[in-house]
Coordinates of C-alpha atoms in Angstrom, one line a residue:
X1 CA 0.0 0.0 0.0
X2 CA 1.8 3.2 -1.1
X3 CA 1.1 6.4 0.7
X4 CA 1.3 10.1 -0.3
X5 CA 0.9 12.8 2.2
X6 CA -0.6 16.3 1.6
X7 CA -0.4 19.4 3.8
X8 CA -2.9 19.4 6.7
X9 CA -6.4 20.4 5.7
X10 CA -8.6 22.4 8.1
X11 CA -11.8 20.4 8.8
X12 CA -14.1 21.4 11.6
X13 CA -12.3 22.1 14.9
X14 CA -9.1 20.1 14.3
X15 CA -6.5 20.3 11.6
X16 CA -6.5 17.0 9.7
X17 CA -3.7 15.5 7.6
X18 CA -4.9 13.8 4.4
X19 CA -2.9 10.9 3.0
X20 CA -3.4 9.5 -0.4
X21 CA -3.4 5.7 -0.7
X22 CA -3.5 3.5 -3.8
X23 CA -5.5 0.8 -2.0
X24 CA -7.1 -0.1 1.3
X25 CA -8.5 -3.3 2.9
X26 CA -11.1 -2.8 5.6
X27 CA -12.9 -5.5 7.7
X28 CA -16.0 -4.8 9.7
X29 CA -16.5 -7.4 12.4
X30 CA -19.1 -7.9 15.2
X31 CA -21.9 -10.1 16.3
X32 CA -24.2 -11.5 13.6
X33 CA -26.8 -9.2 14.9
X34 CA -24.6 -6.0 14.8
X35 CA -25.4 -5.3 11.1
X36 CA -21.9 -5.9 9.8
X37 CA -23.1 -7.2 6.5
X38 CA -25.3 -4.1 6.0
X39 CA -22.5 -1.8 7.1
X40 CA -20.1 -3.4 4.7
X41 CA -22.6 -3.4 1.9
X42 CA -23.3 0.3 2.3
X43 CA -19.6 1.2 2.4
X44 CA -19.2 -0.9 -0.7
X45 CA -22.0 0.8 -2.5
X46 CA -20.6 4.3 -1.8
X47 CA -17.1 3.1 -2.9
X48 CA -18.5 1.8 -6.1
X49 CA -20.3 5.0 -6.8
X50 CA -17.0 6.9 -6.1
X51 CA -15.4 4.9 -8.9
X52 CA -12.9 2.7 -7.1
X53 CA -12.3 -0.9 -8.2
X54 CA -13.3 -3.2 -5.4
X55 CA -13.7 -6.8 -4.3
X56 CA -15.6 -8.0 -1.2
X57 CA -15.7 -11.0 1.1
X58 CA -18.8 -11.3 3.4
X59 CA -18.2 -14.0 6.1
X60 CA -21.0 -14.9 8.5
X61 CA -22.2 -17.8 10.7
X62 CA -24.6 -20.4 9.4
X63 CA -27.0 -19.8 12.3
X64 CA -29.7 -17.2 11.8
X65 CA -28.8 -15.7 15.2
X66 CA -25.6 -17.2 16.5
X67 CA -24.8 -16.9 20.3
X68 CA -24.0 -13.2 21.1
X69 CA -20.5 -12.4 22.1
X70 CA -19.0 -15.8 21.1
X71 CA -16.3 -16.6 18.5
X72 CA -18.7 -18.8 16.4
X73 CA -21.2 -15.9 16.3
X74 CA -18.7 -13.4 14.7
X75 CA -19.9 -11.9 11.4
X76 CA -17.5 -9.9 9.2
X77 CA -17.4 -8.1 5.9
X78 CA -14.1 -7.4 4.1
X79 CA -13.7 -4.8 1.4
X80 CA -10.6 -4.2 -0.8
X81 CA -10.8 -1.0 -2.8
X82 CA -8.2 0.7 -5.0
X83 CA -7.3 3.3 -7.6
X84 CA -6.3 0.5 -10.0
X85 CA -7.4 -2.9 -11.2
X86 CA -7.7 -5.5 -8.3
X87 CA -8.8 -9.1 -8.2
X88 CA -9.3 -10.2 -4.6
X89 CA -10.8 -9.0 -1.3
X90 CA -7.2 -8.8 -0.1
X91 CA -5.1 -11.1 2.1
X92 CA -4.9 -9.0 5.3
X93 CA -6.9 -6.0 6.4
X94 CA -5.3 -2.6 6.9
X95 CA -8.2 -1.6 9.1
X96 CA -10.3 -3.7 11.5
X97 CA -13.5 -2.4 13.1
X98 CA -14.2 -4.6 16.1
X99 CA -17.5 -4.2 17.7
X100 CA -16.8 -6.5 20.7
X101 CA -14.1 -8.8 22.2
X102 CA -15.1 -11.8 20.1
X103 CA -14.8 -9.8 16.9
X104 CA -11.3 -8.7 17.9
X105 CA -10.1 -12.1 18.9
X106 CA -11.5 -13.8 15.8
X107 CA -9.8 -11.4 13.4
X108 CA -6.7 -9.9 15.0
X109 CA -4.6 -12.8 13.9
X110 CA -5.2 -11.7 10.2
X111 CA -3.8 -8.2 10.8
X112 CA -0.3 -7.2 9.7
X113 CA 1.8 -5.2 12.1
X114 CA 0.9 -1.5 12.0
X115 CA -2.7 -2.1 11.0
X116 CA -5.4 0.2 12.5
X117 CA -7.9 -1.2 14.9
X118 CA -11.1 0.7 15.8
X119 CA -12.5 -0.9 18.9
X120 CA -15.9 -0.4 20.5
X121 CA -14.7 -0.1 24.1
X122 CA -18.2 -0.2 25.6
X123 CA -18.4 -3.9 24.8
X124 CA -15.1 -4.8 26.6
X125 CA -16.8 -5.8 29.8
X126 CA -15.2 -8.4 32.1
X127 CA -17.9 -10.9 31.3
X128 CA -17.7 -10.3 27.5
X129 CA -13.9 -10.8 27.6
X130 CA -14.1 -13.9 29.7
X131 CA -16.6 -15.4 27.2
X132 CA -13.9 -15.5 24.5
X133 CA -11.0 -16.4 26.8
X134 CA -9.4 -13.0 27.5
X135 CA -8.0 -13.2 31.1
X136 CA -7.2 -9.5 30.9
X137 CA -8.2 -6.7 28.6
X138 CA -6.3 -6.8 25.3
X139 CA -6.7 -3.0 25.2
X140 CA -4.5 -2.7 28.3
X141 CA -2.2 -5.7 28.5
X142 CA 0.1 -4.7 25.7
X143 CA -0.9 -7.4 23.3
X144 CA -2.0 -4.8 20.7
X145 CA 1.2 -2.7 20.9
X146 CA 2.0 -3.6 17.3
X147 CA -1.1 -2.0 16.0
X148 CA -2.6 1.5 15.9
X149 CA -5.6 1.2 18.3
X150 CA -8.4 3.7 18.3
X151 CA -10.6 3.1 21.4
X152 CA -14.0 4.5 20.6
X153 CA -17.1 4.1 22.9
X154 CA -19.3 3.5 19.9
X155 CA -22.4 2.4 21.9
X156 CA -22.2 5.4 24.3
X157 CA -21.6 7.9 21.5
X158 CA -24.5 6.5 19.5
X159 CA -27.0 6.6 22.4
X160 CA -25.9 10.1 23.2
X161 CA -26.4 11.2 19.5
X162 CA -29.9 9.8 19.6
X163 CA -31.1 11.1 23.0
X164 CA -33.5 13.5 21.3
X165 CA -35.3 10.6 19.7
X166 CA -38.1 8.7 21.4
X167 CA -36.1 5.4 21.6
X168 CA -35.2 3.0 24.3
X169 CA -31.5 2.5 25.0
X170 CA -31.6 -0.9 23.3
X171 CA -33.2 0.6 20.2
X172 CA -30.7 3.4 20.1
X173 CA -27.8 0.9 20.5
X174 CA -28.9 -0.9 17.3
X175 CA -27.7 2.2 15.3
X176 CA -24.1 1.8 16.4
X177 CA -23.2 0.2 13.1
X178 CA -24.4 3.4 11.3
X179 CA -22.1 5.4 13.7
X180 CA -19.2 3.2 12.7
X181 CA -20.1 3.6 9.0
X182 CA -20.2 7.3 9.4
X183 CA -16.8 7.4 11.0
X184 CA -15.2 5.2 8.3
X185 CA -17.0 7.2 5.6
X186 CA -15.3 10.3 6.9
X187 CA -12.0 8.5 7.3
X188 CA -11.9 7.5 3.7
X189 CA -13.8 10.4 2.1
X190 CA -16.7 8.2 1.0
X191 CA -19.9 9.8 -0.4
X192 CA -22.8 10.0 2.1
X193 CA -25.9 10.9 0.0
X194 CA -26.5 7.3 -1.2
X195 CA -26.5 5.9 2.4
X196 CA -28.9 8.5 3.6
X197 CA -31.2 7.8 0.7
X198 CA -30.9 4.1 1.3
X199 CA -31.9 4.5 5.0
X200 CA -34.9 6.7 4.2
X201 CA -36.0 4.0 1.7
X202 CA -35.3 1.0 3.9
X203 CA -37.3 2.5 6.9
X204 CA -39.9 4.4 4.8
X205 CA -42.6 2.9 7.0
X206 CA -40.8 3.9 10.1
X207 CA -39.6 7.5 9.6
X208 CA -38.4 7.8 13.2
X209 CA -36.1 4.8 12.8
X210 CA -34.8 6.2 9.5
X211 CA -34.1 9.6 11.1
X212 CA -32.3 8.0 14.0
X213 CA -30.1 5.9 11.8
X214 CA -29.2 8.9 9.7
X215 CA -28.5 10.9 12.8
X216 CA -26.1 8.1 14.0
X217 CA -24.5 8.0 10.6
X218 CA -23.9 11.8 10.7
X219 CA -22.7 11.7 14.3
X220 CA -20.0 9.1 13.3
X221 CA -18.9 11.4 10.5
X222 CA -18.8 14.4 12.8
X223 CA -16.9 12.4 15.4
X224 CA -14.1 11.7 12.8
X225 CA -14.0 15.4 11.9
X226 CA -13.7 16.7 15.5
X227 CA -11.9 14.1 17.6
X228 CA -8.1 14.3 18.0
X229 CA -7.7 10.5 18.0
X230 CA -8.3 10.5 14.3
X231 CA -5.8 13.1 13.1
X232 CA -5.4 11.6 9.6
X233 CA -7.9 10.8 6.9
X234 CA -7.3 9.0 3.7
X235 CA -8.1 9.4 0.0
X236 CA -8.2 6.6 -2.6
X237 CA -8.6 8.0 -6.0
X238 CA -11.1 6.6 -8.5
X239 CA -9.7 3.8 -10.7
X240 CA -10.1 5.8 -13.8
X241 CA -7.8 3.6 -15.9
X242 CA -9.0 0.3 -14.7
X243 CA -12.3 0.2 -16.5
X244 CA -13.2 0.4 -20.2
X245 CA -15.7 3.1 -21.0
X246 CA -19.3 2.3 -20.0
X247 CA -21.9 2.4 -17.3
X248 CA -20.9 0.5 -14.2
X249 CA -22.6 -0.7 -11.1
X250 CA -21.5 -2.8 -8.1
X251 CA -22.9 -6.3 -8.4
X252 CA -22.7 -9.6 -6.5
X253 CA -22.4 -13.0 -8.2
X254 CA -25.9 -14.1 -7.4
X255 CA -27.4 -10.9 -8.7
X256 CA -25.3 -11.0 -11.8
X257 CA -26.3 -14.6 -12.4
X258 CA -30.0 -13.6 -11.9
X259 CA -29.7 -10.8 -14.5
X260 CA -27.9 -13.2 -16.8
X261 CA -30.8 -15.7 -16.7
X262 CA -33.3 -12.9 -17.4
X263 CA -31.2 -11.6 -20.3
X264 CA -30.9 -15.2 -21.7
X265 CA -34.7 -15.6 -21.6
X266 CA -35.2 -12.3 -23.4
X267 CA -32.5 -13.1 -26.0
X268 CA -34.1 -16.5 -26.6
X269 CA -37.6 -15.0 -26.6
X270 CA -38.7 -17.6 -24.1
X271 CA -40.4 -17.3 -20.7
X272 CA -38.0 -17.9 -17.8
X273 CA -39.2 -20.5 -15.2
X274 CA -37.3 -21.1 -11.9
X275 CA -38.3 -24.1 -9.9
X276 CA -36.4 -23.9 -6.6
X277 CA -36.2 -24.8 -3.0
X278 CA -34.4 -22.3 -0.7
X279 CA -30.9 -23.3 0.3
X280 CA -27.8 -21.3 1.3
X281 CA -26.0 -19.7 -0.6
X282 CA -28.4 -20.0 -3.7
X283 CA -31.6 -18.5 -2.2
X284 CA -30.8 -14.9 -3.3
X285 CA -31.4 -16.0 -6.9
X286 CA -34.9 -17.1 -6.1
X287 CA -35.5 -13.8 -4.2
X288 CA -34.2 -11.7 -7.1
X289 CA -36.0 -13.5 -9.9
X290 CA -39.3 -13.3 -8.1
X291 CA -39.1 -9.5 -8.6
X292 CA -39.1 -9.7 -12.4
X293 CA -42.5 -10.9 -13.4
X294 CA -42.6 -8.0 -15.9
X295 CA -39.9 -9.8 -17.9
X296 CA -41.9 -13.0 -18.2
X297 CA -40.2 -14.6 -15.2
X298 CA -42.1 -17.2 -13.2
X299 CA -40.7 -18.4 -9.9
X300 CA -41.9 -21.5 -8.0
X301 CA -40.8 -22.1 -4.4
X302 CA -41.3 -25.8 -4.2
X303 CA -41.8 -28.0 -1.1
X304 CA -38.5 -29.7 -1.6
X305 CA -35.5 -30.0 -4.0
X306 CA -37.0 -32.8 -6.0
X307 CA -40.2 -30.9 -6.6
X308 CA -38.3 -27.8 -7.7
X309 CA -36.4 -29.6 -10.4
X310 CA -39.4 -31.6 -11.4
X311 CA -41.4 -28.5 -12.0
X312 CA -38.5 -26.9 -13.9
X313 CA -38.2 -30.0 -16.2
X314 CA -41.9 -29.8 -16.9
X315 CA -41.5 -26.2 -17.8
X316 CA -38.7 -27.1 -20.2
X317 CA -41.0 -29.6 -21.8
X318 CA -43.6 -26.8 -22.1
X319 CA -41.2 -24.5 -23.9
X320 CA -39.7 -22.3 -21.2
X321 CA -36.1 -21.5 -20.4
X322 CA -36.1 -23.7 -17.3
X323 CA -33.8 -23.2 -14.3
X324 CA -33.4 -24.9 -11.0
X325 CA -31.0 -23.4 -8.3
X326 CA -29.4 -25.2 -5.4
X327 CA -26.2 -26.1 -3.6
X328 CA -24.4 -29.4 -3.2
X329 CA -26.9 -31.1 -0.9
X330 CA -29.7 -30.2 -3.3
X331 CA -27.8 -31.5 -6.3
X332 CA -27.7 -34.9 -4.6
X333 CA -31.5 -34.9 -4.3
X334 CA -32.0 -33.6 -7.9
X335 CA -29.7 -36.2 -9.5
X336 CA -32.4 -38.6 -10.6
X337 CA -34.3 -35.8 -12.4
X338 CA -31.1 -34.5 -14.0
X339 CA -30.7 -38.0 -15.4
X340 CA -34.3 -37.8 -16.7
X341 CA -33.5 -34.5 -18.4
X342 CA -30.5 -36.2 -20.1
X343 CA -32.8 -39.0 -21.3
X344 CA -35.5 -36.6 -22.4
X345 CA -32.8 -34.3 -24.0
X346 CA -34.5 -31.1 -22.9
X347 CA -32.7 -27.8 -22.1
X348 CA -32.4 -27.2 -18.3
X349 CA -30.0 -25.0 -16.3
X350 CA -28.9 -26.6 -13.0
X351 CA -27.3 -23.8 -11.0
X352 CA -25.1 -25.1 -8.2
X353 CA -23.8 -22.4 -5.8
X354 CA -21.2 -24.6 -4.1
X355 CA -20.6 -24.6 -0.4
X356 CA -18.5 -26.5 2.1
X357 CA -19.5 -30.1 2.6
X358 CA -20.1 -33.0 2.9
X359 CA -23.7 -33.3 3.9
X360 CA -24.8 -30.0 5.5
X361 CA -21.1 -29.1 6.0
X362 CA -20.4 -25.4 6.1
X363 CA -23.5 -23.7 4.7
X364 CA -22.1 -20.2 4.6
X365 CA -18.6 -21.0 3.6
X366 CA -17.1 -21.5 0.1
X367 CA -15.8 -24.6 -1.6
X368 CA -15.3 -26.0 -5.1
X369 CA -15.9 -29.6 -4.3
X370 CA -19.0 -30.4 -6.5
X371 CA -17.1 -30.7 -9.8
X372 CA -17.0 -34.5 -9.8
X373 CA -20.6 -34.6 -8.6
X374 CA -21.6 -32.4 -11.5
X375 CA -19.6 -34.6 -13.9
X376 CA -20.5 -38.0 -12.7
X377 CA -23.1 -37.8 -9.9
X378 CA -25.9 -39.7 -11.7
X379 CA -26.7 -43.4 -12.5
X380 CA -25.7 -44.7 -15.9
X381 CA -23.9 -42.8 -18.6
X382 CA -25.5 -39.4 -18.2
X383 CA -23.1 -36.7 -19.5
X384 CA -23.9 -33.1 -18.7
X385 CA -22.0 -30.0 -19.8
X386 CA -20.4 -28.0 -17.0
X387 CA -19.7 -24.2 -17.1
X388 CA -18.1 -22.2 -14.3
X389 CA -17.9 -18.4 -13.9
X390 CA -14.7 -16.9 -12.6
X391 CA -15.7 -13.6 -10.9
X392 CA -19.0 -12.2 -9.5
X393 CA -19.6 -10.1 -12.6
X394 CA -18.7 -13.0 -14.8
X395 CA -21.7 -14.9 -13.5
X396 CA -23.8 -12.8 -15.9
X397 CA -21.9 -14.0 -19.0
X398 CA -21.6 -17.6 -17.7
X399 CA -25.4 -17.7 -17.3
X400 CA -25.8 -16.7 -21.0
X401 CA -23.2 -19.3 -22.1
X402 CA -24.9 -22.0 -20.1
X403 CA -28.3 -21.1 -21.7
X404 CA -26.7 -21.1 -25.2
X405 CA -25.4 -24.6 -24.7
X406 CA -28.7 -25.9 -23.2
X407 CA -30.9 -24.4 -25.9
X408 CA -28.6 -25.3 -28.8
X409 CA -27.9 -28.9 -27.8
X410 CA -31.1 -29.7 -25.9
X411 CA -29.4 -30.8 -22.7
X412 CA -29.3 -30.0 -19.0
X413 CA -26.2 -27.8 -18.2
X414 CA -24.5 -27.4 -14.8
X415 CA -23.5 -23.8 -13.9
X416 CA -21.0 -24.1 -11.0
X417 CA -20.7 -20.9 -9.0
X418 CA -19.8 -20.9 -5.3
X419 CA -20.4 -19.0 -2.1
X420 CA -17.4 -16.7 -2.6
X421 CA -18.6 -15.5 -6.0
X422 CA -22.3 -15.6 -4.9
X423 CA -21.9 -13.2 -2.0
X424 CA -18.8 -11.3 -3.1
X425 CA -19.1 -8.2 -5.3
X426 CA -17.2 -6.1 -7.8
X427 CA -17.9 -3.4 -10.5
X428 CA -19.7 -4.7 -13.5
X429 CA -20.0 -2.9 -16.9
X430 CA -23.7 -3.1 -18.0
X431 CA -23.6 -4.5 -21.5
X432 CA -25.3 -2.9 -24.5
X433 CA -28.2 -4.9 -25.9
X434 CA -26.4 -5.5 -29.2
X435 CA -23.5 -7.1 -27.3
X436 CA -25.7 -10.0 -26.1
X437 CA -25.8 -13.2 -28.0
X438 CA -28.8 -14.3 -30.2
X439 CA -30.3 -17.3 -28.4
X440 CA -33.4 -17.6 -30.6
X441 CA -34.9 -21.0 -30.6
X442 CA -36.8 -22.7 -33.4
X443 CA -39.4 -25.1 -32.2
X444 CA -40.6 -28.0 -34.3
X445 CA -43.6 -27.0 -36.4
X446 CA -44.6 -30.1 -38.3
X447 CA -43.5 -33.6 -39.6
X448 CA -39.7 -34.1 -40.0
X449 CA -39.5 -37.7 -41.3
X450 CA -41.0 -39.7 -44.2
X451 CA -41.6 -43.4 -43.6
X452 CA -41.0 -46.1 -46.2
X453 CA -44.7 -45.9 -47.3
X454 CA -44.5 -42.1 -47.8
X455 CA -46.2 -41.1 -44.7
X456 CA -44.9 -37.8 -43.1
X457 CA -44.5 -38.2 -39.4
X458 CA -42.8 -36.5 -36.5
X459 CA -39.8 -38.2 -35.0
X460 CA -38.9 -36.6 -31.6
X461 CA -35.4 -38.1 -31.6
X462 CA -34.4 -37.3 -35.2
X463 CA -31.3 -35.3 -34.7
X464 CA -29.7 -32.2 -36.2
X465 CA -26.7 -33.6 -38.1
X466 CA -24.4 -30.8 -36.8
X467 CA -25.4 -30.5 -33.1
X468 CA -27.0 -34.0 -32.6
X469 CA -29.8 -32.1 -30.8
X470 CA -33.3 -33.5 -31.1
X471 CA -36.3 -31.3 -32.1
X472 CA -38.1 -29.3 -29.4
X473 CA -41.8 -29.7 -29.8
X474 CA -44.2 -27.7 -27.7
X475 CA -47.1 -29.7 -26.2
X476 CA -50.3 -29.0 -28.0
X477 CA -48.8 -28.5 -31.4
X478 CA -51.0 -30.5 -33.7
X479 CA -49.4 -33.7 -35.1
X480 CA -46.3 -33.4 -32.8
X481 CA -47.5 -35.6 -30.0
X482 CA -44.7 -37.8 -28.7
X483 CA -43.8 -40.0 -25.8
X484 CA -41.6 -38.8 -22.9
X485 CA -40.2 -40.7 -19.9
X486 CA -37.1 -42.1 -18.4
X487 CA -37.1 -45.5 -20.1
X488 CA -34.7 -45.8 -23.0
X489 CA -35.9 -44.4 -26.3
X490 CA -35.7 -45.9 -29.7
X491 CA -33.5 -43.8 -32.0
X492 CA -35.6 -41.5 -34.1
X493 CA -39.1 -42.6 -33.1
X494 CA -38.7 -42.1 -29.3
X495 CA -40.6 -45.3 -28.6
X496 CA -39.7 -47.4 -25.6
X497 CA -36.9 -49.7 -26.5
X498 CA -35.1 -52.5 -24.6
X499 CA -33.0 -53.4 -27.6
X500 CA -29.3 -53.8 -26.5
X501 CA -27.9 -52.4 -29.8
X502 CA -30.2 -49.4 -29.6
X503 CA -29.3 -48.7 -26.0
X504 CA -25.6 -48.8 -26.9
X505 CA -26.2 -46.4 -29.8
X506 CA -28.2 -43.9 -27.8
X507 CA -25.7 -43.9 -24.9
X508 CA -22.8 -43.2 -27.4
X509 CA -24.9 -40.6 -29.2
X510 CA -25.7 -38.7 -26.1
X511 CA -22.0 -38.7 -25.2
X512 CA -21.1 -37.6 -28.7
X513 CA -23.5 -34.7 -28.5
X514 CA -21.8 -33.4 -25.4
X515 CA -18.3 -34.0 -26.7
X516 CA -19.2 -32.1 -29.9
X517 CA -20.4 -28.9 -28.1
X518 CA -18.8 -25.8 -29.7
X519 CA -16.4 -24.5 -27.0
X520 CA -13.8 -21.8 -27.6
X521 CA -10.1 -22.6 -27.4
X522 CA -8.3 -22.0 -24.2
X523 CA -6.2 -18.9 -24.1
X524 CA -2.9 -19.1 -22.1
X525 CA -1.5 -15.9 -20.7
X526 CA 2.3 -16.4 -21.2
X527 CA 4.2 -13.2 -22.1
X528 CA 7.7 -14.6 -21.3
X529 CA 7.8 -18.2 -22.5
X530 CA 7.4 -19.8 -19.1
X531 CA 8.0 -23.4 -18.2
X532 CA 5.3 -23.6 -15.5
X533 CA 1.6 -23.2 -16.1
X534 CA -1.0 -22.5 -13.4
X535 CA -4.4 -23.8 -14.5
X536 CA -7.5 -22.8 -12.6
X537 CA -11.3 -22.9 -12.8
X538 CA -14.1 -21.0 -11.2
X539 CA -13.5 -18.6 -8.4
X540 CA -9.8 -19.3 -8.0
X541 CA -9.3 -16.8 -10.9
X542 CA -8.9 -13.8 -8.7
X543 CA -6.3 -15.2 -6.2
X544 CA -4.4 -17.0 -9.0
X545 CA -4.2 -13.9 -11.2
X546 CA -3.1 -11.8 -8.2
X547 CA -0.4 -14.3 -7.3
X548 CA 0.8 -14.5 -11.0
X549 CA 1.1 -10.7 -11.0
X550 CA 3.2 -10.7 -7.9
X551 CA 5.5 -13.4 -9.3
X552 CA 6.0 -11.5 -12.6
X553 CA 6.5 -8.2 -10.7
X554 CA 9.4 -9.9 -9.0
X555 CA 10.9 -11.1 -12.3
X556 CA 9.5 -14.6 -12.3
X557 CA 8.2 -16.4 -15.3
X558 CA 4.8 -18.2 -15.1
X559 CA 1.9 -18.8 -17.5
X560 CA -1.7 -18.8 -16.6
X561 CA -4.9 -20.3 -18.1
X562 CA -8.4 -20.5 -16.7
X563 CA -11.1 -22.9 -17.6
X564 CA -14.7 -21.8 -18.1
X565 CA -15.8 -25.0 -19.8
X566 CA -15.2 -28.1 -17.7
X567 CA -17.3 -30.5 -19.8
X568 CA -16.4 -30.7 -22.6
X569 CA -12.9 -29.3 -22.1
X570 CA -11.7 -26.8 -24.7
X571 CA -10.4 -28.6 -27.8
X572 CA -6.9 -27.3 -27.5
X573 CA -6.5 -28.0 -23.8
X574 CA -4.2 -31.0 -24.3
X575 CA -2.0 -29.0 -26.7
X576 CA -1.7 -26.1 -24.2
X577 CA -0.8 -28.5 -21.3
X578 CA 2.0 -30.2 -23.2
X579 CA 3.8 -26.9 -23.8
X580 CA 4.9 -26.8 -20.2
X581 CA 7.2 -28.7 -18.0
X582 CA 5.0 -28.3 -14.9
X583 CA 1.2 -27.7 -14.5
X584 CA -0.1 -26.5 -11.2
X585 CA -3.8 -26.7 -10.4
X586 CA -5.0 -24.8 -7.3
X587 CA -8.5 -25.8 -6.1
X588 CA -10.7 -25.4 -3.1
X589 CA -11.2 -29.2 -2.9
X590 CA -8.8 -32.1 -2.7
X591 CA -7.8 -32.1 -6.4
X592 CA -10.9 -32.8 -8.5
X593 CA -9.9 -30.9 -11.6
X594 CA -6.4 -32.3 -11.2
X595 CA -7.9 -35.8 -11.2
X596 CA -9.7 -35.1 -14.5
X597 CA -6.7 -33.6 -16.2
X598 CA -4.5 -36.5 -15.2
X599 CA -7.0 -39.0 -16.5
X600 CA -7.8 -37.2 -19.7
X601 CA -4.4 -36.0 -20.8
X602 CA -1.9 -38.2 -18.8
X603 CA -0.4 -35.0 -17.5
X604 CA 1.3 -35.3 -14.0
X605 CA -0.4 -32.1 -12.8
X606 CA 0.6 -30.7 -9.4
X607 CA -2.4 -30.3 -7.2
X608 CA -2.4 -27.4 -4.7
X609 CA -5.5 -27.6 -2.5
X610 CA -7.4 -25.9 0.3
X611 CA -10.7 -26.8 2.0
X612 CA -11.0 -24.4 4.9
X613 CA -14.2 -22.6 3.7
X614 CA -12.3 -19.5 2.6
X615 CA -10.8 -18.4 -0.7
X616 CA -7.1 -18.6 -1.4
X617 CA -4.9 -15.7 -0.3
X618 CA -2.7 -14.3 -3.1
X619 CA 0.5 -14.4 -1.1
X620 CA -0.1 -18.0 -0.1
X621 CA -0.6 -19.0 -3.7
X622 CA 2.4 -16.9 -4.9
X623 CA 4.6 -18.8 -2.5
X624 CA 3.3 -22.2 -3.7
X625 CA 3.7 -21.2 -7.4
X626 CA 7.3 -19.9 -6.8
X627 CA 8.2 -23.3 -5.3
X628 CA 6.7 -25.0 -8.4
X629 CA 8.7 -22.8 -10.7
X630 CA 11.8 -23.7 -8.8
X631 CA 10.9 -27.4 -9.2
X632 CA 10.4 -28.1 -5.5

């Protein structure tokens, strides 16, 4: 983090020095009921509107209301923002806002020496400290001497600022997160109008609560202006050169994916149907799509995962762009119906927002461990294409690509996002309409086959010679009545068939259809003729790219390639892999892509794995990749 200092600026009652930084990493931490996610989200929104590049990492307990004041109950929100292009939420916070002892203890180990800690001293009672194992106050025992500590009685100051409002002390205390937000907004010169507008809208039916939160927010700002403890404020200029021209907004992965699905339905001129059962971290897609009935979107919250995908497959049969959303445990329940969709050869998007497993596992933490489940987690030979976005904003394009494959090849398609992408956010350039792909579908309109006696009939499994896709016939179209079901079909006619030769042919044909999907070549980023390639997929893109940049900045040579299409692989993947002496594959699992690469291309890929529920840190990856370059 580079620093530039300007002459002191007069602000309020105290002269304040302003330092210019190129980037900052802030982490808000407190109880899950302290509003840390809202605080971080508002700071992020104002940072996006200011024009910084940014990346976020929300981190919260699985429990709706975890035990107050305990380490498992700590909720945090990390934001990395900069005046240049960035790729990750950052490895270590420069600033920690700790609302209680648990938040401090859970996060202080991540801080580098010299980091700033803003502590709500009101919460550092003897009982609260004992609850998390502090024998003495860390604010007094010297354990924080390596940091710049700002003790702030946030609760007391908030209650004092709201004394003119007709609120109980408990009600007033709830606004302490807005006081903290105001302080940090002053500290980093963030805009304030958007937050005040947001609070008026959020509490439109409770204007007194809206006014109290705005008052607390302004009080935090004024506290920063007037207190001598904060003698320095900071500026991070907009990232003017990081973005191509266009209109941008801050967007999370789940929101981008939702918009991508709506855009795909419009580009295909098909109604969008979502059959879903709520599950973390996929539920936000159901919430968002339910708001867009005006775009022909229909959402169905089913009684369970099986009903959700069953309804979606029925909608696909009826001519909709059909989607079902879930996470790993739900994929297990949906597997039989996914196999049915393979047999019926109907377009269906299966969106899997991966999380830590197995079983219920870590519902609010991230993982990439569903790849082999998506590839093989069905009975029989049931091949399904797999597409994976690499950043939150890329979820929009990945949704369009998944829809293209499903509609063109009449197949279910897996879209593998994860909790890190789903809840994280970054700037997204809103595309122009003409930039979106044409996904127009042609439904079957009449007979497509002539029998030996000259009769014209409709064969539901007569295939397009190029794509091997079967025709899509809308129910109710006269003369196109056809049989559906999970029992093996006869080639062409679609009649039930137990013939061994026909089954062999159909199995191989379905596989050939997937193998023949038009997938772009893999592009390797290799400016220096490196001998080591780092290959990634999904959300590892940000940490891998950040690590590669660090290595190259230090004079190292390393190539990078990132897979969007995991089934089928890009046609030139084997050729790319054989160019390099070493291939390293970092994954948030125990080496699932590495297993596929070794089996498919007989490449002795080096697997670098992590399954702790958190994304890779760039420095950690850089160290591992440097060792690979050196041949260790």
